[in-house]
PDB file of C-alpha atoms in Angstrom:
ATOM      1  CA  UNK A   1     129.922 -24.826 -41.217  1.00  0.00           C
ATOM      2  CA  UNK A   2     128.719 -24.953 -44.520  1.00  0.00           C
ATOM      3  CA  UNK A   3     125.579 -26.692 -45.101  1.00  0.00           C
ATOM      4  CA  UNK A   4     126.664 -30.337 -47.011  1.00  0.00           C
ATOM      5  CA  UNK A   5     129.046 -30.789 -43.797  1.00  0.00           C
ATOM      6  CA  UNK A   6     126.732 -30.207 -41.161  1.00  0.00           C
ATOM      7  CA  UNK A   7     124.268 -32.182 -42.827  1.00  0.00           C
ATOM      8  CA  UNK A   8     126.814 -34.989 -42.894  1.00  0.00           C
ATOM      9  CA  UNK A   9     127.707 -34.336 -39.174  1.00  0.00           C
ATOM     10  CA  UNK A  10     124.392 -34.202 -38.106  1.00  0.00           C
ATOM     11  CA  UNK A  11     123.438 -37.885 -39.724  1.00  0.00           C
ATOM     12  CA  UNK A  12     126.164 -38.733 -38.636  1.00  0.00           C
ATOM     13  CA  UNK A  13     126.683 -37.920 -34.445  1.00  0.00           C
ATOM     14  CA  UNK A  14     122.818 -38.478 -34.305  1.00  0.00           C
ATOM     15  CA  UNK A  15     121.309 -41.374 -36.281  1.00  0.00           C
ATOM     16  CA  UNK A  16     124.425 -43.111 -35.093  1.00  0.00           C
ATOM     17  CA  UNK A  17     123.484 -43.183 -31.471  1.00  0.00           C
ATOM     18  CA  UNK A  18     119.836 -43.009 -31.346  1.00  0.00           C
ATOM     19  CA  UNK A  19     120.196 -40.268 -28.294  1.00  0.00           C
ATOM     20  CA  UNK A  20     117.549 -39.400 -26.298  1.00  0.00           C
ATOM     21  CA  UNK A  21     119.046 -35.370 -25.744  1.00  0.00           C
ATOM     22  CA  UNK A  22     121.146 -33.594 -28.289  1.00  0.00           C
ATOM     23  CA  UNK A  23     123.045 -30.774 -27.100  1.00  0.00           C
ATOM     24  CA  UNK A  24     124.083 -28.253 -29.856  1.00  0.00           C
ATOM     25  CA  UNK A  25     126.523 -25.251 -29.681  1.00  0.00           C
ATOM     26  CA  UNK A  26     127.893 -24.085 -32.466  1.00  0.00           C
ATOM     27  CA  UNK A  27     129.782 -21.013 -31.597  1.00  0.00           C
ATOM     28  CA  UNK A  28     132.227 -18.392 -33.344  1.00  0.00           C
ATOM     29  CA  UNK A  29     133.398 -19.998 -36.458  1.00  0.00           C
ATOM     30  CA  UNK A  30     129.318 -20.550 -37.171  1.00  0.00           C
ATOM     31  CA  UNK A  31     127.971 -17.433 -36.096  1.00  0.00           C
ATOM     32  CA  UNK A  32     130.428 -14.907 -37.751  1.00  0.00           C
ATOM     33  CA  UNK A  33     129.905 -12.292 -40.697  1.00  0.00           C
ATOM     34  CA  UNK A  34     133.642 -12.652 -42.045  1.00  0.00           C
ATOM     35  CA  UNK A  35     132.873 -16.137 -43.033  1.00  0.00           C
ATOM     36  CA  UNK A  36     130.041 -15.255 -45.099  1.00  0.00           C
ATOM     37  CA  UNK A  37     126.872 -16.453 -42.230  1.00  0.00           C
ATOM     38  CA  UNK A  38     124.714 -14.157 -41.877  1.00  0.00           C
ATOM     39  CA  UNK A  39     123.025 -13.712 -38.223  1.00  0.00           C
ATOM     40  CA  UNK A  40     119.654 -14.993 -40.620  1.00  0.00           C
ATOM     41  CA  UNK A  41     121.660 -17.871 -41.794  1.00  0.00           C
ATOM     42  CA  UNK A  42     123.058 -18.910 -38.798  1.00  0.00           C
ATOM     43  CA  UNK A  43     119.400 -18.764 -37.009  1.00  0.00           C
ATOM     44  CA  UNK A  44     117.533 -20.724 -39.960  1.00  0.00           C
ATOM     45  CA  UNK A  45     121.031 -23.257 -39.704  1.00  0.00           C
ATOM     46  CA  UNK A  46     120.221 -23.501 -36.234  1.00  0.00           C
ATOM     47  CA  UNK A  47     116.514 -24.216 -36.274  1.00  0.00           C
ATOM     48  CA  UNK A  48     116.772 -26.648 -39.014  1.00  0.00           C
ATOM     49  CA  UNK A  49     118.950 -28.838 -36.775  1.00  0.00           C
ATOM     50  CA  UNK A  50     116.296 -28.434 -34.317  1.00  0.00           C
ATOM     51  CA  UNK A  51     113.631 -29.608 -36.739  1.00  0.00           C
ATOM     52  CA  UNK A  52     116.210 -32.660 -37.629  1.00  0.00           C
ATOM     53  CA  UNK A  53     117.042 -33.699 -34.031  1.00  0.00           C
ATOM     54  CA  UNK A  54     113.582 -33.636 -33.485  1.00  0.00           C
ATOM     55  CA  UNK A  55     112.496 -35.705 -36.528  1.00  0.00           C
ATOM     56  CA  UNK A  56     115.234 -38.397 -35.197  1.00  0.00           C
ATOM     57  CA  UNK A  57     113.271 -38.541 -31.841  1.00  0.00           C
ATOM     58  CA  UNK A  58     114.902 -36.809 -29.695  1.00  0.00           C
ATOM     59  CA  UNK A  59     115.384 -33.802 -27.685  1.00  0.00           C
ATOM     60  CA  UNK A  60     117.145 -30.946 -28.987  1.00  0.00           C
ATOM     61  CA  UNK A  61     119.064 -28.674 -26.502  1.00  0.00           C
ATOM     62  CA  UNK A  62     120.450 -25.675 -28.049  1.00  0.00           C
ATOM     63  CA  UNK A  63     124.027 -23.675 -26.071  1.00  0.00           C
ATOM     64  CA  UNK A  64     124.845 -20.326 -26.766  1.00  0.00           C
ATOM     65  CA  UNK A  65     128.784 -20.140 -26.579  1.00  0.00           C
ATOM     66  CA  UNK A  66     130.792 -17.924 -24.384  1.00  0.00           C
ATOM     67  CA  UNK A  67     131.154 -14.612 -24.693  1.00  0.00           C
ATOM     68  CA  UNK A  68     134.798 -12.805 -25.858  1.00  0.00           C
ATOM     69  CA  UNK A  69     137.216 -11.920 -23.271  1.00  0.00           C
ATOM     70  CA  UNK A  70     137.717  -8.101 -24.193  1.00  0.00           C
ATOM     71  CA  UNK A  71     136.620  -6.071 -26.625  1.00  0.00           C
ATOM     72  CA  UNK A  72     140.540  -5.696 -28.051  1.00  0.00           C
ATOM     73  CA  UNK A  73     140.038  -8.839 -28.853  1.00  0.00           C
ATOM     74  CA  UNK A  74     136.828  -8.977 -31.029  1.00  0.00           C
ATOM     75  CA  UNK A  75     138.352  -8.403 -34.195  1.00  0.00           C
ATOM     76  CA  UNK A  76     136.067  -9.480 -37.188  1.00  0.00           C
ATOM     77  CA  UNK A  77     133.324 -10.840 -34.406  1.00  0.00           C
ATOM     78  CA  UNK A  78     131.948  -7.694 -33.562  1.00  0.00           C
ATOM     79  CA  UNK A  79     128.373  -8.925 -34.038  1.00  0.00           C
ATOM     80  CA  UNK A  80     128.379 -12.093 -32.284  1.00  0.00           C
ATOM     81  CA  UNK A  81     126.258 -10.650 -29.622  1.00  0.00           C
ATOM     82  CA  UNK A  82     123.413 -10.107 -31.920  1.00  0.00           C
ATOM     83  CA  UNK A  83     123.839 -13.747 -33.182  1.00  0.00           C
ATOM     84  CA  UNK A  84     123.198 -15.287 -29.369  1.00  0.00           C
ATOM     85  CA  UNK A  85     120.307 -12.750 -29.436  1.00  0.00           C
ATOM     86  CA  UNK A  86     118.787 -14.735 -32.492  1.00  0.00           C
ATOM     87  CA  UNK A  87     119.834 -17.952 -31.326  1.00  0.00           C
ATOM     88  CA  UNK A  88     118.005 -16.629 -27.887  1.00  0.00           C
ATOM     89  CA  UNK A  89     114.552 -15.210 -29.581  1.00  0.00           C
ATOM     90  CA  UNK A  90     114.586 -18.674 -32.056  1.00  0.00           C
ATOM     91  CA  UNK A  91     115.020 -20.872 -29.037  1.00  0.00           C
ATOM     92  CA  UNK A  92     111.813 -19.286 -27.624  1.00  0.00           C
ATOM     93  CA  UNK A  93     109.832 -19.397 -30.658  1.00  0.00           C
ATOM     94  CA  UNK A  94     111.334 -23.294 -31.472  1.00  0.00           C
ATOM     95  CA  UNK A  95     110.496 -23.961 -27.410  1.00  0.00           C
ATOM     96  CA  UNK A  96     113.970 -25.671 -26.838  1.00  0.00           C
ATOM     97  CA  UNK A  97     115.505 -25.351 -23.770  1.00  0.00           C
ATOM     98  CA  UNK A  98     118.252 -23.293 -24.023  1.00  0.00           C
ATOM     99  CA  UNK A  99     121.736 -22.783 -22.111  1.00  0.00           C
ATOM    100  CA  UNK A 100     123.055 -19.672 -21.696  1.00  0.00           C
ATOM    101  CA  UNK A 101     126.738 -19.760 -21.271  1.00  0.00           C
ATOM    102  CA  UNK A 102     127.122 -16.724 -22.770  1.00  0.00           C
ATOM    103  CA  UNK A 103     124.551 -14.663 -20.835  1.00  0.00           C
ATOM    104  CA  UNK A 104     126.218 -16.877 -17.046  1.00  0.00           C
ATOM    105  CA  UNK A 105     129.947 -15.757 -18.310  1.00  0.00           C
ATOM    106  CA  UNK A 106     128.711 -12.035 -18.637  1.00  0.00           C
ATOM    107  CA  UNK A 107     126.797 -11.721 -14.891  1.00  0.00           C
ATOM    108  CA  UNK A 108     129.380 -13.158 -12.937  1.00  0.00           C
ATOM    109  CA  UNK A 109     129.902 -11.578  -9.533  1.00  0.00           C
ATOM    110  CA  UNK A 110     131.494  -7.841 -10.198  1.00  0.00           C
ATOM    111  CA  UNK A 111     130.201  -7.505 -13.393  1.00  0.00           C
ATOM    112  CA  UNK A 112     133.167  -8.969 -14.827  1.00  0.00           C
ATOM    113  CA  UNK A 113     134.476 -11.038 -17.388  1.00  0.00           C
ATOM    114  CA  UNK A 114     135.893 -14.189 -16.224  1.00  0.00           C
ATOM    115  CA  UNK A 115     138.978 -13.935 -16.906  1.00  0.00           C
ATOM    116  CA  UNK A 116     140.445 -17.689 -15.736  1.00  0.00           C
ATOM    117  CA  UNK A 117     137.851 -19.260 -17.372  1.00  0.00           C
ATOM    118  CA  UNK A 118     139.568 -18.518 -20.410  1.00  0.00           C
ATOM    119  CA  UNK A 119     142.713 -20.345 -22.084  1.00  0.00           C
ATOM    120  CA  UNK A 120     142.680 -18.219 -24.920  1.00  0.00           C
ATOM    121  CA  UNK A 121     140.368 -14.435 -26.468  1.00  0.00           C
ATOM    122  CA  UNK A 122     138.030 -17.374 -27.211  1.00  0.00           C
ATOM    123  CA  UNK A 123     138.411 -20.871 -26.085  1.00  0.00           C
ATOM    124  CA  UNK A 124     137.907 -21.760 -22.581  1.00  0.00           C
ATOM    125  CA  UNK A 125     140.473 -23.635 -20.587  1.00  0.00           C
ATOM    126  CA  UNK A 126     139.620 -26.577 -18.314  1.00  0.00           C
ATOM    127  CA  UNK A 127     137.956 -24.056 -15.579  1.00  0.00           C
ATOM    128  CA  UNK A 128     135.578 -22.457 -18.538  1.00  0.00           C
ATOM    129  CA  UNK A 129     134.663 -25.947 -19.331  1.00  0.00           C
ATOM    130  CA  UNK A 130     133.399 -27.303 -16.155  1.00  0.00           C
ATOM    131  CA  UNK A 131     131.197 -23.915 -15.884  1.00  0.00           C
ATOM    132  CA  UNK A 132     129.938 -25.125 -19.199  1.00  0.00           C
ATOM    133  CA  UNK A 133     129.404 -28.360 -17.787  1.00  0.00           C
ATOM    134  CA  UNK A 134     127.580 -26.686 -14.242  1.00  0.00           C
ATOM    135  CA  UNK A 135     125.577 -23.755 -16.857  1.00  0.00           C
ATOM    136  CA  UNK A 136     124.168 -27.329 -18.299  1.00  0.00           C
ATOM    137  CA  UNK A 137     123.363 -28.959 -15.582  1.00  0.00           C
ATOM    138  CA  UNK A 138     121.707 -26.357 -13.358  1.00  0.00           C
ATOM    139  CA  UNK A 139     119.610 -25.571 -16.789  1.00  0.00           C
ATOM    140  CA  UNK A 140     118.475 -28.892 -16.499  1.00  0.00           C
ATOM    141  CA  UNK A 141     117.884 -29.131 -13.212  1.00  0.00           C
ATOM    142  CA  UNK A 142     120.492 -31.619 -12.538  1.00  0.00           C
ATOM    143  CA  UNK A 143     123.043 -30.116 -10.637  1.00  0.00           C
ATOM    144  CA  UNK A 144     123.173 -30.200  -6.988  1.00  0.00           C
ATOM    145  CA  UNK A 145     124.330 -27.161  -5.644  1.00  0.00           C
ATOM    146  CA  UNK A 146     125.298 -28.621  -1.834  1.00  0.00           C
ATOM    147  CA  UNK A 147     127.501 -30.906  -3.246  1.00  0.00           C
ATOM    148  CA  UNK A 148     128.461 -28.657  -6.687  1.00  0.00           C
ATOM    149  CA  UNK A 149     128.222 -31.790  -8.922  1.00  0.00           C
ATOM    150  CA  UNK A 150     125.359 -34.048 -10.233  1.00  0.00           C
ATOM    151  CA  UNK A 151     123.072 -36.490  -7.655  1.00  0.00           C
ATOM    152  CA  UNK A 152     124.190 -39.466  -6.996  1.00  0.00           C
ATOM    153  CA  UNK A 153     120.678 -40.818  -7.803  1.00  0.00           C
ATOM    154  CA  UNK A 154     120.607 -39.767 -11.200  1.00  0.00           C
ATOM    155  CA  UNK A 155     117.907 -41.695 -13.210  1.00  0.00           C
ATOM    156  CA  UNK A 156     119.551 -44.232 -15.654  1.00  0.00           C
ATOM    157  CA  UNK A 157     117.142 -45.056 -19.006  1.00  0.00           C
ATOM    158  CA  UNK A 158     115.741 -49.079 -18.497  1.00  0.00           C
ATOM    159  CA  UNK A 159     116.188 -51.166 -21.456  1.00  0.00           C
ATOM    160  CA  UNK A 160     118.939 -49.019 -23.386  1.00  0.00           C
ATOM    161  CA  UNK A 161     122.385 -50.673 -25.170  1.00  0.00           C
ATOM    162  CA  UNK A 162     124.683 -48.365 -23.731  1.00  0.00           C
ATOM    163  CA  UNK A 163     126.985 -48.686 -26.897  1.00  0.00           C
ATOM    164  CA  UNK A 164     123.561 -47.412 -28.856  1.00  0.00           C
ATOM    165  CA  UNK A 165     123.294 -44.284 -26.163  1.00  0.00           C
ATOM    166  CA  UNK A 166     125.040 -40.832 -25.902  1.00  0.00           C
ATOM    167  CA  UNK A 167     125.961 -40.114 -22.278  1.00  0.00           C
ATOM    168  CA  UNK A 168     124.522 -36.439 -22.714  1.00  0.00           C
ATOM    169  CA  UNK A 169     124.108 -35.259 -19.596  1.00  0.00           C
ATOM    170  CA  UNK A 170     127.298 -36.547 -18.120  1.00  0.00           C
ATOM    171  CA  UNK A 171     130.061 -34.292 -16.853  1.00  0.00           C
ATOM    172  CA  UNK A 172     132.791 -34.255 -14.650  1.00  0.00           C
ATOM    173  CA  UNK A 173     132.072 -32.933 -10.949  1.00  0.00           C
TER     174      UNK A 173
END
């Protein structure tokens, strides 16, 4: 995303919500040589929303995207392993927690790719999704594995407009 739009984005999903958690996964279409983004670029892009999220007040949570279904199907990606492996090592440095969808989609059980998680080489279908959702929510300690969906206690912010919140941590069971 080129840099006057994501400003513009940014100012505009976050200062018009005051949220308390920001969640932030920018995937292929950000992190890919062909479109001129360096792996450099896309980590300094990345950590300067960081800085911003932060500077608004709240919590930044950064999601690496899920991997590509075959290597047939790559094409003009080839590198976008070494981009989550920036994203990774700045997500350290930046201490943000981070979500590794891409890392969970690649140590499934049998070593393989999950295949019906996918609807397309790149997109996930509704099944990829609510992984996403679970990779979240066990990151955050929020996901309760006995019942595979969030507690039914789940703290609720006192004091909040919920027309002023983002429901960030929500997700379908």
């Amino acid at each position: 995303m080129e840099h006057a739009r994501r400003q513009h984005a940014l100012r505009r999903r976050v200062g018009a919500y005051e949220p308390d958690v920001v969640v932030v996964m920018l995937g292929m279409n950000d992190a890919a040589s062909q479109m001129g983004i360096s792996q450099e670029t896309y980590v300094a892009n990345m950590a300067e929303i960081v800085d911003k999220i932060r500077a608004a007040g709240a919590t930044p949570i950064l999601a690496a995207s899920n991997p590509i279904r075959s290597a047939g199907e790559v094409g003009t990606r080839g590198q976008y392993t070494s981009y989550v492996q920036g994203l990774r090592a700045m997500a350290a440095s930046e201490q943000v927690v981070f979500v590794d969808h891409f890392a969970d989609w690649m140590t499934q059980p049998g070593a393989a790719m999950p295949t019906a998680w996918f609807g397309d080489a790149i997109h996930p279908n509704g099944l990829g999704h609510w992984h996403f959702a679970r990779t979240l929510l066990q990151t955050l300690g929020a996901w309760d594995p006995s019942t595979g969906s969030v507690p039914s206690r789940t703290p609720r912010r006192t004091g909040s407009s919920p027309t002023r919140r983002s429901n960030s941590a929500g997700a379908p069971a």
